[in-house]
Amino acid sequence: MSFTLTTLTASIQEWTENDESTFVAEIPFFIKNAEERIFKLVDLDYFRKNVTGTMTSSNKFLEKPSDYLATYSLSYIKDSANVFLLQKDVNFIQEYTANPATTGSPIYYASFDVDTFIIAPTPDSSYSVELHYFYRPASLTTDDSGTTWISTNAPDALLYASLVEAYTFMKGENDLIQLYNQRFGEAIQRLKGYAEAQENIDSYRRGLPSK
């Protein structure tokens, strides 16, 4: 079984027995919130991506991809070898680069804001860079008839999470919300089991970053 936006919307209406216009208009919001819960609870290779770019000489900032969620690794090429940067707090980076003359081969990076990383030392050259990162896939709500990896491979998790959002909006009965949360938790555990058993968990750095 897999869901499209149309079929998931119909299922949510059927389960909640609610076709009131204001409720129906909110269903895409329920689905987006459900997707976000899944993205942040399960570490799947599917949610990772690699992009390449360039650090600019004398520029301590590096732009993030628009679909960026969290970093897995950030590296650059120097003398034909990959150099992996160490993640630090922004305050550490800013203190490190307080002296404008602090330039050289980059060692550290931090998430400066929603759109950019900050690098230290400030690059002394334009280096080719590779970012391996967790990304936010396109939402099911962007296409009425299309599917996504989640709607195809974890439809139960998506449905139950959407129902929790829907019943919360409706101020529904607590026992139903708890039931759907429980069902969602069970679906997430199955999905985590898939991630651990089926996907490649060897990585440069163990552990999940904060998202």
mmCIF file with all atom_site columns, N, CA, C and O in Angstrom, residues 39 42-53 62-75 84 87 109 111 114-115 117 129-138 203-205 207-211:
data_model
loop_
_atom_site.group_PDB
_atom_site.id
_atom_site.type_symbol
_atom_site.label_atom_id
_atom_site.label_alt_id
_atom_site.label_comp_id
_atom_site.label_asym_id
_atom_site.label_entity_id
_atom_site.label_seq_id
_atom_site.pdbx_PDB_ins_code
_atom_site.Cartn_x
_atom_site.Cartn_y
_atom_site.Cartn_z
_atom_site.occupancy
_atom_site.B_iso_or_equiv
_atom_site.pdbx_formal_charge
_atom_site.auth_seq_id
_atom_site.auth_comp_id
_atom_site.auth_asym_id
_atom_site.auth_atom_id
_atom_site.pdbx_PDB_model_num
ATOM 1   N N  . PHE A 1 39  ? 10.907 12.364 9.699  1.00 0.00 ? 39  PHE A N  1
ATOM 2   C CA . PHE A 1 39  ? 12.254 12.748 9.287  1.00 0.00 ? 39  PHE A CA 1
ATOM 3   C C  . PHE A 1 39  ? 13.190 12.862 10.486 1.00 0.00 ? 39  PHE A C  1
ATOM 4   O O  . PHE A 1 39  ? 14.372 12.516 10.408 1.00 0.00 ? 39  PHE A O  1
ATOM 5   N N  . VAL A 1 42  ? 13.885 9.060  12.521 1.00 0.00 ? 42  VAL A N  1
ATOM 6   C CA . VAL A 1 42  ? 14.499 7.890  11.895 1.00 0.00 ? 42  VAL A CA 1
ATOM 7   C C  . VAL A 1 42  ? 15.687 8.312  11.037 1.00 0.00 ? 42  VAL A C  1
ATOM 8   O O  . VAL A 1 42  ? 15.580 9.210  10.205 1.00 0.00 ? 42  VAL A O  1
ATOM 9   N N  . ASP A 1 43  ? 16.821 7.636  11.246 1.00 0.00 ? 43  ASP A N  1
ATOM 10  C CA . ASP A 1 43  ? 18.026 7.905  10.467 1.00 0.00 ? 43  ASP A CA 1
ATOM 11  C C  . ASP A 1 43  ? 18.080 6.946  9.288  1.00 0.00 ? 43  ASP A C  1
ATOM 12  O O  . ASP A 1 43  ? 18.504 5.800  9.418  1.00 0.00 ? 43  ASP A O  1
ATOM 13  N N  . LEU A 1 44  ? 17.647 7.425  8.134  1.00 0.00 ? 44  LEU A N  1
ATOM 14  C CA . LEU A 1 44  ? 17.640 6.603  6.926  1.00 0.00 ? 44  LEU A CA 1
ATOM 15  C C  . LEU A 1 44  ? 18.624 7.160  5.908  1.00 0.00 ? 44  LEU A C  1
ATOM 16  O O  . LEU A 1 44  ? 18.746 8.382  5.745  1.00 0.00 ? 44  LEU A O  1
ATOM 17  N N  . ASP A 1 45  ? 19.317 6.270  5.213  1.00 0.00 ? 45  ASP A N  1
ATOM 18  C CA . ASP A 1 45  ? 20.210 6.713  4.142  1.00 0.00 ? 45  ASP A CA 1
ATOM 19  C C  . ASP A 1 45  ? 19.453 7.525  3.101  1.00 0.00 ? 45  ASP A C  1
ATOM 20  O O  . ASP A 1 45  ? 20.027 8.406  2.457  1.00 0.00 ? 45  ASP A O  1
ATOM 21  N N  . TYR A 1 46  ? 18.172 7.213  2.945  1.00 0.00 ? 46  TYR A N  1
ATOM 22  C CA . TYR A 1 46  ? 17.373 7.933  1.950  1.00 0.00 ? 46  TYR A CA 1
ATOM 23  C C  . TYR A 1 46  ? 17.337 9.432  2.233  1.00 0.00 ? 46  TYR A C  1
ATOM 24  O O  . TYR A 1 46  ? 17.175 10.235 1.320  1.00 0.00 ? 46  TYR A O  1
ATOM 25  N N  . PHE A 1 47  ? 17.479 9.814  3.499  1.00 0.00 ? 47  PHE A N  1
ATOM 26  C CA . PHE A 1 47  ? 17.404 11.221 3.873  1.00 0.00 ? 47  PHE A CA 1
ATOM 27  C C  . PHE A 1 47  ? 18.776 11.893 3.881  1.00 0.00 ? 47  PHE A C  1
ATOM 28  O O  . PHE A 1 47  ? 18.958 12.931 4.497  1.00 0.00 ? 47  PHE A O  1
ATOM 29  N N  . ARG A 1 48  ? 19.756 11.275 3.199  1.00 0.00 ? 48  ARG A N  1
ATOM 30  C CA . ARG A 1 48  ? 21.083 11.859 3.112  1.00 0.00 ? 48  ARG A CA 1
ATOM 31  C C  . ARG A 1 48  ? 21.385 12.235 1.659  1.00 0.00 ? 48  ARG A C  1
ATOM 32  O O  . ARG A 1 48  ? 20.926 11.593 0.735  1.00 0.00 ? 48  ARG A O  1
ATOM 33  N N  . LYS A 1 49  ? 22.194 13.252 1.521  1.00 0.00 ? 49  LYS A N  1
ATOM 34  C CA . LYS A 1 49  ? 22.528 13.734 0.184  1.00 0.00 ? 49  LYS A CA 1
ATOM 35  C C  . LYS A 1 49  ? 23.944 14.307 0.197  1.00 0.00 ? 49  LYS A C  1
ATOM 36  O O  . LYS A 1 49  ? 24.417 14.769 1.232  1.00 0.00 ? 49  LYS A O  1
ATOM 37  N N  . ASN A 1 50  ? 24.609 14.260 -0.942 1.00 0.00 ? 50  ASN A N  1
ATOM 38  C CA . ASN A 1 50  ? 25.919 14.875 -1.105 1.00 0.00 ? 50  ASN A CA 1
ATOM 39  C C  . ASN A 1 50  ? 25.843 15.995 -2.128 1.00 0.00 ? 50  ASN A C  1
ATOM 40  O O  . ASN A 1 50  ? 25.256 15.818 -3.199 1.00 0.00 ? 50  ASN A O  1
ATOM 41  N N  . VAL A 1 51  ? 26.454 17.131 -1.793 1.00 0.00 ? 51  VAL A N  1
ATOM 42  C CA . VAL A 1 51  ? 26.582 18.214 -2.768 1.00 0.00 ? 51  VAL A CA 1
ATOM 43  C C  . VAL A 1 51  ? 28.017 18.731 -2.719 1.00 0.00 ? 51  VAL A C  1
ATOM 44  O O  . VAL A 1 51  ? 28.709 18.596 -1.695 1.00 0.00 ? 51  VAL A O  1
ATOM 45  N N  . THR A 1 52  ? 28.453 19.290 -3.819 1.00 0.00 ? 52  THR A N  1
ATOM 46  C CA . THR A 1 52  ? 29.784 19.893 -3.879 1.00 0.00 ? 52  THR A CA 1
ATOM 47  C C  . THR A 1 52  ? 29.653 21.385 -4.122 1.00 0.00 ? 52  THR A C  1
ATOM 48  O O  . THR A 1 52  ? 28.638 21.867 -4.635 1.00 0.00 ? 52  THR A O  1
ATOM 49  N N  . GLY A 1 53  ? 30.667 22.103 -3.733 1.00 0.00 ? 53  GLY A N  1
ATOM 50  C CA . GLY A 1 53  ? 30.677 23.547 -3.917 1.00 0.00 ? 53  GLY A CA 1
ATOM 51  C C  . GLY A 1 53  ? 32.082 24.075 -3.757 1.00 0.00 ? 53  GLY A C  1
ATOM 52  O O  . GLY A 1 53  ? 33.055 23.325 -3.868 1.00 0.00 ? 53  GLY A O  1
ATOM 53  N N  . LEU A 1 62  ? 29.848 29.937 4.243  1.00 0.00 ? 62  LEU A N  1
ATOM 54  C CA . LEU A 1 62  ? 29.559 28.955 3.195  1.00 0.00 ? 62  LEU A CA 1
ATOM 55  C C  . LEU A 1 62  ? 28.061 28.720 3.177  1.00 0.00 ? 62  LEU A C  1
ATOM 56  O O  . LEU A 1 62  ? 27.456 28.428 4.215  1.00 0.00 ? 62  LEU A O  1
ATOM 57  N N  . GLU A 1 63  ? 27.455 28.845 2.008  1.00 0.00 ? 63  GLU A N  1
ATOM 58  C CA . GLU A 1 63  ? 26.002 28.735 1.898  1.00 0.00 ? 63  GLU A CA 1
ATOM 59  C C  . GLU A 1 63  ? 25.539 27.286 2.048  1.00 0.00 ? 63  GLU A C  1
ATOM 60  O O  . GLU A 1 63  ? 26.173 26.359 1.542  1.00 0.00 ? 63  GLU A O  1
ATOM 61  N N  . LYS A 1 64  ? 24.405 27.091 2.756  1.00 0.00 ? 64  LYS A N  1
ATOM 62  C CA . LYS A 1 64  ? 23.790 25.772 2.914  1.00 0.00 ? 64  LYS A CA 1
ATOM 63  C C  . LYS A 1 64  ? 22.839 25.496 1.754  1.00 0.00 ? 64  LYS A C  1
ATOM 64  O O  . LYS A 1 64  ? 22.274 26.425 1.171  1.00 0.00 ? 64  LYS A O  1
ATOM 65  N N  . PRO A 1 65  ? 22.607 24.222 1.428  1.00 0.00 ? 65  PRO A N  1
ATOM 66  C CA . PRO A 1 65  ? 21.564 23.884 0.450  1.00 0.00 ? 65  PRO A CA 1
ATOM 67  C C  . PRO A 1 65  ? 20.186 24.282 0.997  1.00 0.00 ? 65  PRO A C  1
ATOM 68  O O  . PRO A 1 65  ? 19.972 24.327 2.215  1.00 0.00 ? 65  PRO A O  1
ATOM 69  N N  . SER A 1 66  ? 19.255 24.540 0.125  1.00 0.00 ? 66  SER A N  1
ATOM 70  C CA . SER A 1 66  ? 17.923 24.983 0.544  1.00 0.00 ? 66  SER A CA 1
ATOM 71  C C  . SER A 1 66  ? 17.139 23.900 1.277  1.00 0.00 ? 66  SER A C  1
ATOM 72  O O  . SER A 1 66  ? 16.237 24.209 2.062  1.00 0.00 ? 66  SER A O  1
ATOM 73  N N  . ASP A 1 67  ? 17.490 22.617 1.044  1.00 0.00 ? 67  ASP A N  1
ATOM 74  C CA . ASP A 1 67  ? 16.772 21.519 1.704  1.00 0.00 ? 67  ASP A CA 1
ATOM 75  C C  . ASP A 1 67  ? 17.542 20.955 2.895  1.00 0.00 ? 67  ASP A C  1
ATOM 76  O O  . ASP A 1 67  ? 17.244 19.873 3.392  1.00 0.00 ? 67  ASP A O  1
ATOM 77  N N  . TYR A 1 68  ? 18.516 21.704 3.391  1.00 0.00 ? 68  TYR A N  1
ATOM 78  C CA . TYR A 1 68  ? 19.390 21.253 4.477  1.00 0.00 ? 68  TYR A CA 1
ATOM 79  C C  . TYR A 1 68  ? 18.633 21.078 5.795  1.00 0.00 ? 68  TYR A C  1
ATOM 80  O O  . TYR A 1 68  ? 17.812 21.914 6.175  1.00 0.00 ? 68  TYR A O  1
ATOM 81  N N  . LEU A 1 69  ? 18.914 19.963 6.494  1.00 0.00 ? 69  LEU A N  1
ATOM 82  C CA . LEU A 1 69  ? 18.408 19.736 7.848  1.00 0.00 ? 69  LEU A CA 1
ATOM 83  C C  . LEU A 1 69  ? 19.546 19.687 8.865  1.00 0.00 ? 69  LEU A C  1
ATOM 84  O O  . LEU A 1 69  ? 19.486 20.351 9.891  1.00 0.00 ? 69  LEU A O  1
ATOM 85  N N  . ALA A 1 70  ? 20.560 18.876 8.603  1.00 0.00 ? 70  ALA A N  1
ATOM 86  C CA . ALA A 1 70  ? 21.673 18.732 9.545  1.00 0.00 ? 70  ALA A CA 1
ATOM 87  C C  . ALA A 1 70  ? 22.872 18.135 8.812  1.00 0.00 ? 70  ALA A C  1
ATOM 88  O O  . ALA A 1 70  ? 22.716 17.450 7.800  1.00 0.00 ? 70  ALA A O  1
ATOM 89  N N  . THR A 1 71  ? 24.056 18.402 9.355  1.00 0.00 ? 71  THR A N  1
ATOM 90  C CA . THR A 1 71  ? 25.292 17.944 8.717  1.00 0.00 ? 71  THR A CA 1
ATOM 91  C C  . THR A 1 71  ? 25.664 16.544 9.153  1.00 0.00 ? 71  THR A C  1
ATOM 92  O O  . THR A 1 71  ? 25.575 16.201 10.329 1.00 0.00 ? 71  THR A O  1
ATOM 93  N N  . TYR A 1 72  ? 26.110 15.759 8.185  1.00 0.00 ? 72  TYR A N  1
ATOM 94  C CA . TYR A 1 72  ? 26.722 14.469 8.479  1.00 0.00 ? 72  TYR A CA 1
ATOM 95  C C  . TYR A 1 72  ? 28.241 14.620 8.431  1.00 0.00 ? 72  TYR A C  1
ATOM 96  O O  . TYR A 1 72  ? 28.941 14.186 9.333  1.00 0.00 ? 72  TYR A O  1
ATOM 97  N N  . SER A 1 73  ? 28.745 15.250 7.381  1.00 0.00 ? 73  SER A N  1
ATOM 98  C CA . SER A 1 73  ? 30.168 15.579 7.325  1.00 0.00 ? 73  SER A CA 1
ATOM 99  C C  . SER A 1 73  ? 30.380 16.716 6.333  1.00 0.00 ? 73  SER A C  1
ATOM 100 O O  . SER A 1 73  ? 29.597 16.889 5.393  1.00 0.00 ? 73  SER A O  1
ATOM 101 N N  . LEU A 1 74  ? 31.430 17.482 6.581  1.00 0.00 ? 74  LEU A N  1
ATOM 102 C CA . LEU A 1 74  ? 31.806 18.590 5.704  1.00 0.00 ? 74  LEU A CA 1
ATOM 103 C C  . LEU A 1 74  ? 33.312 18.494 5.483  1.00 0.00 ? 74  LEU A C  1
ATOM 104 O O  . LEU A 1 74  ? 34.090 18.461 6.442  1.00 0.00 ? 74  LEU A O  1
ATOM 105 N N  . SER A 1 75  ? 33.706 18.439 4.223  1.00 0.00 ? 75  SER A N  1
ATOM 106 C CA . SER A 1 75  ? 35.130 18.272 3.908  1.00 0.00 ? 75  SER A CA 1
ATOM 107 C C  . SER A 1 75  ? 35.513 19.135 2.716  1.00 0.00 ? 75  SER A C  1
ATOM 108 O O  . SER A 1 75  ? 34.653 19.631 1.984  1.00 0.00 ? 75  SER A O  1
ATOM 109 N N  . PHE A 1 84  ? 38.498 16.664 6.570  1.00 0.00 ? 84  PHE A N  1
ATOM 110 C CA . PHE A 1 84  ? 37.189 16.785 7.208  1.00 0.00 ? 84  PHE A CA 1
ATOM 111 C C  . PHE A 1 84  ? 37.239 17.840 8.310  1.00 0.00 ? 84  PHE A C  1
ATOM 112 O O  . PHE A 1 84  ? 38.112 17.810 9.182  1.00 0.00 ? 84  PHE A O  1
ATOM 113 N N  . GLN A 1 87  ? 33.107 20.009 13.755 1.00 0.00 ? 87  GLN A N  1
ATOM 114 C CA . GLN A 1 87  ? 31.972 20.868 14.075 1.00 0.00 ? 87  GLN A CA 1
ATOM 115 C C  . GLN A 1 87  ? 32.143 21.483 15.461 1.00 0.00 ? 87  GLN A C  1
ATOM 116 O O  . GLN A 1 87  ? 32.462 20.812 16.432 1.00 0.00 ? 87  GLN A O  1
ATOM 117 N N  . TYR A 1 109 ? 34.010 24.264 11.618 1.00 0.00 ? 109 TYR A N  1
ATOM 118 C CA . TYR A 1 109 ? 32.821 24.895 11.042 1.00 0.00 ? 109 TYR A CA 1
ATOM 119 C C  . TYR A 1 109 ? 31.701 24.863 12.077 1.00 0.00 ? 109 TYR A C  1
ATOM 120 O O  . TYR A 1 109 ? 31.721 24.090 13.042 1.00 0.00 ? 109 TYR A O  1
ATOM 121 N N  . SER A 1 111 ? 27.165 25.899 12.325 1.00 0.00 ? 111 SER A N  1
ATOM 122 C CA . SER A 1 111 ? 25.958 26.389 11.663 1.00 0.00 ? 111 SER A CA 1
ATOM 123 C C  . SER A 1 111 ? 25.714 27.811 12.155 1.00 0.00 ? 111 SER A C  1
ATOM 124 O O  . SER A 1 111 ? 25.366 28.030 13.324 1.00 0.00 ? 111 SER A O  1
ATOM 125 N N  . VAL A 1 114 ? 20.220 29.921 9.479  1.00 0.00 ? 114 VAL A N  1
ATOM 126 C CA . VAL A 1 114 ? 19.438 28.994 8.660  1.00 0.00 ? 114 VAL A CA 1
ATOM 127 C C  . VAL A 1 114 ? 20.077 28.761 7.298  1.00 0.00 ? 114 VAL A C  1
ATOM 128 O O  . VAL A 1 114 ? 20.000 27.663 6.743  1.00 0.00 ? 114 VAL A O  1
ATOM 129 N N  . ASP A 1 115 ? 20.756 29.764 6.770  1.00 0.00 ? 115 ASP A N  1
ATOM 130 C CA . ASP A 1 115 ? 21.247 29.706 5.392  1.00 0.00 ? 115 ASP A CA 1
ATOM 131 C C  . ASP A 1 115 ? 22.742 29.459 5.236  1.00 0.00 ? 115 ASP A C  1
ATOM 132 O O  . ASP A 1 115 ? 23.190 29.137 4.133  1.00 0.00 ? 115 ASP A O  1
ATOM 133 N N  . PHE A 1 117 ? 26.910 28.330 6.857  1.00 0.00 ? 117 PHE A N  1
ATOM 134 C CA . PHE A 1 117 ? 27.906 27.856 7.808  1.00 0.00 ? 117 PHE A CA 1
ATOM 135 C C  . PHE A 1 117 ? 28.933 28.958 7.993  1.00 0.00 ? 117 PHE A C  1
ATOM 136 O O  . PHE A 1 117 ? 29.113 29.814 7.123  1.00 0.00 ? 117 PHE A O  1
ATOM 137 N N  . VAL A 1 129 ? 34.662 21.892 -1.964 1.00 0.00 ? 129 VAL A N  1
ATOM 138 C CA . VAL A 1 129 ? 34.085 21.391 -0.721 1.00 0.00 ? 129 VAL A CA 1
ATOM 139 C C  . VAL A 1 129 ? 32.978 20.386 -1.016 1.00 0.00 ? 129 VAL A C  1
ATOM 140 O O  . VAL A 1 129 ? 32.310 20.461 -2.058 1.00 0.00 ? 129 VAL A O  1
ATOM 141 N N  . GLU A 1 130 ? 32.819 19.408 -0.130 1.00 0.00 ? 130 GLU A N  1
ATOM 142 C CA . GLU A 1 130 ? 31.750 18.423 -0.249 1.00 0.00 ? 130 GLU A CA 1
ATOM 143 C C  . GLU A 1 130 ? 30.998 18.359 1.070  1.00 0.00 ? 130 GLU A C  1
ATOM 144 O O  . GLU A 1 130 ? 31.598 18.184 2.133  1.00 0.00 ? 130 GLU A O  1
ATOM 145 N N  . LEU A 1 131 ? 29.683 18.487 0.982  1.00 0.00 ? 131 LEU A N  1
ATOM 146 C CA . LEU A 1 131 ? 28.815 18.409 2.155  1.00 0.00 ? 131 LEU A CA 1
ATOM 147 C C  . LEU A 1 131 ? 27.953 17.163 2.059  1.00 0.00 ? 131 LEU A C  1
ATOM 148 O O  . LEU A 1 131 ? 27.260 16.946 1.066  1.00 0.00 ? 131 LEU A O  1
ATOM 149 N N  . HIS A 1 132 ? 28.060 16.305 3.072  1.00 0.00 ? 132 HIS A N  1
ATOM 150 C CA . HIS A 1 132 ? 27.199 15.123 3.197  1.00 0.00 ? 132 HIS A CA 1
ATOM 151 C C  . HIS A 1 132 ? 26.205 15.477 4.299  1.00 0.00 ? 132 HIS A C  1
ATOM 152 O O  . HIS A 1 132 ? 26.598 15.708 5.441  1.00 0.00 ? 132 HIS A O  1
ATOM 153 N N  . TYR A 1 133 ? 24.915 15.516 3.955  1.00 0.00 ? 133 TYR A N  1
ATOM 154 C CA . TYR A 1 133 ? 23.962 16.084 4.903  1.00 0.00 ? 133 TYR A CA 1
ATOM 155 C C  . TYR A 1 133 ? 22.608 15.383 4.867  1.00 0.00 ? 133 TYR A C  1
ATOM 156 O O  . TYR A 1 133 ? 22.269 14.684 3.922  1.00 0.00 ? 133 TYR A O  1
ATOM 157 N N  . PHE A 1 134 ? 21.879 15.588 5.949  1.00 0.00 ? 134 PHE A N  1
ATOM 158 C CA . PHE A 1 134 ? 20.497 15.139 6.029  1.00 0.00 ? 134 PHE A CA 1
ATOM 159 C C  . PHE A 1 134 ? 19.633 16.224 5.394  1.00 0.00 ? 134 PHE A C  1
ATOM 160 O O  . PHE A 1 134 ? 19.794 17.409 5.701  1.00 0.00 ? 134 PHE A O  1
ATOM 161 N N  . TYR A 1 135 ? 18.717 15.800 4.517  1.00 0.00 ? 135 TYR A N  1
ATOM 162 C CA . TYR A 1 135 ? 17.909 16.787 3.813  1.00 0.00 ? 135 TYR A CA 1
ATOM 163 C C  . TYR A 1 135 ? 16.420 16.501 4.003  1.00 0.00 ? 135 TYR A C  1
ATOM 164 O O  . TYR A 1 135 ? 16.018 15.421 4.429  1.00 0.00 ? 135 TYR A O  1
ATOM 165 N N  . ARG A 1 136 ? 15.638 17.513 3.720  1.00 0.00 ? 136 ARG A N  1
ATOM 166 C CA . ARG A 1 136 ? 14.188 17.389 3.814  1.00 0.00 ? 136 ARG A CA 1
ATOM 167 C C  . ARG A 1 136 ? 13.634 17.072 2.421  1.00 0.00 ? 136 ARG A C  1
ATOM 168 O O  . ARG A 1 136 ? 13.612 17.941 1.554  1.00 0.00 ? 136 ARG A O  1
ATOM 169 N N  . PRO A 1 137 ? 13.193 15.843 2.180  1.00 0.00 ? 137 PRO A N  1
ATOM 170 C CA . PRO A 1 137 ? 12.630 15.507 0.868  1.00 0.00 ? 137 PRO A CA 1
ATOM 171 C C  . PRO A 1 137 ? 11.358 16.310 0.585  1.00 0.00 ? 137 PRO A C  1
ATOM 172 O O  . PRO A 1 137 ? 10.731 16.841 1.505  1.00 0.00 ? 137 PRO A O  1
ATOM 173 N N  . ALA A 1 138 ? 11.006 16.392 -0.663 1.00 0.00 ? 138 ALA A N  1
ATOM 174 C CA . ALA A 1 138 ? 9.769  17.084 -1.039 1.00 0.00 ? 138 ALA A CA 1
ATOM 175 C C  . ALA A 1 138 ? 8.579  16.445 -0.340 1.00 0.00 ? 138 ALA A C  1
ATOM 176 O O  . ALA A 1 138 ? 8.497  15.225 -0.200 1.00 0.00 ? 138 ALA A O  1
ATOM 177 N N  . SER A 1 203 ? 29.810 4.659  8.830  1.00 0.00 ? 203 SER A N  1
ATOM 178 C CA . SER A 1 203 ? 29.854 6.083  8.541  1.00 0.00 ? 203 SER A CA 1
ATOM 179 C C  . SER A 1 203 ? 31.139 6.689  9.066  1.00 0.00 ? 203 SER A C  1
ATOM 180 O O  . SER A 1 203 ? 31.812 6.125  9.929  1.00 0.00 ? 203 SER A O  1
ATOM 181 N N  . TYR A 1 204 ? 31.445 7.851  8.526  1.00 0.00 ? 204 TYR A N  1
ATOM 182 C CA . TYR A 1 204 ? 32.658 8.530  8.979  1.00 0.00 ? 204 TYR A CA 1
ATOM 183 C C  . TYR A 1 204 ? 32.574 8.872  10.451 1.00 0.00 ? 204 TYR A C  1
ATOM 184 O O  . TYR A 1 204 ? 33.537 8.761  11.190 1.00 0.00 ? 204 TYR A O  1
ATOM 185 N N  . ARG A 1 205 ? 31.405 9.278  10.893 1.00 0.00 ? 205 ARG A N  1
ATOM 186 C CA . ARG A 1 205 ? 31.228 9.670  12.271 1.00 0.00 ? 205 ARG A CA 1
ATOM 187 C C  . ARG A 1 205 ? 29.961 9.055  12.808 1.00 0.00 ? 205 ARG A C  1
ATOM 188 O O  . ARG A 1 205 ? 28.900 9.222  12.218 1.00 0.00 ? 205 ARG A O  1
ATOM 189 N N  . GLY A 1 207 ? 26.705 8.335  15.286 1.00 0.00 ? 207 GLY A N  1
ATOM 190 C CA . GLY A 1 207 ? 25.771 9.136  16.056 1.00 0.00 ? 207 GLY A CA 1
ATOM 191 C C  . GLY A 1 207 ? 25.025 10.130 15.209 1.00 0.00 ? 207 GLY A C  1
ATOM 192 O O  . GLY A 1 207 ? 25.505 10.576 14.167 1.00 0.00 ? 207 GLY A O  1
ATOM 193 N N  . LEU A 1 208 ? 23.849 10.471 15.662 1.00 0.00 ? 208 LEU A N  1
ATOM 194 C CA . LEU A 1 208 ? 23.005 11.426 14.969 1.00 0.00 ? 208 LEU A CA 1
ATOM 195 C C  . LEU A 1 208 ? 23.298 12.840 15.441 1.00 0.00 ? 208 LEU A C  1
ATOM 196 O O  . LEU A 1 208 ? 23.428 13.081 16.646 1.00 0.00 ? 208 LEU A O  1
ATOM 197 N N  . PRO A 1 209 ? 23.367 13.788 14.529 1.00 0.00 ? 209 PRO A N  1
ATOM 198 C CA . PRO A 1 209 ? 23.490 15.168 14.952 1.00 0.00 ? 209 PRO A CA 1
ATOM 199 C C  . PRO A 1 209 ? 22.154 15.675 15.440 1.00 0.00 ? 209 PRO A C  1
ATOM 200 O O  . PRO A 1 209 ? 21.113 15.094 15.153 1.00 0.00 ? 209 PRO A O  1
ATOM 201 N N  . SER A 1 210 ? 22.177 16.787 16.134 1.00 0.00 ? 210 SER A N  1
ATOM 202 C CA . SER A 1 210 ? 20.916 17.403 16.545 1.00 0.00 ? 210 SER A CA 1
ATOM 203 C C  . SER A 1 210 ? 20.248 18.022 15.343 1.00 0.00 ? 210 SER A C  1
ATOM 204 O O  . SER A 1 210 ? 20.897 18.663 14.525 1.00 0.00 ? 210 SER A O  1
ATOM 205 N N  . LYS A 1 211 ? 18.927 17.842 15.240 1.00 0.00 ? 211 LYS A N  1
ATOM 206 C CA . LYS A 1 211 ? 18.213 18.362 14.071 1.00 0.00 ? 211 LYS A CA 1
ATOM 207 C C  . LYS A 1 211 ? 17.231 19.432 14.486 1.00 0.00 ? 211 LYS A C  1
ATOM 208 O O  . LYS A 1 211 ? 16.685 19.399 15.553 1.00 0.00 ? 211 LYS A O  1
#
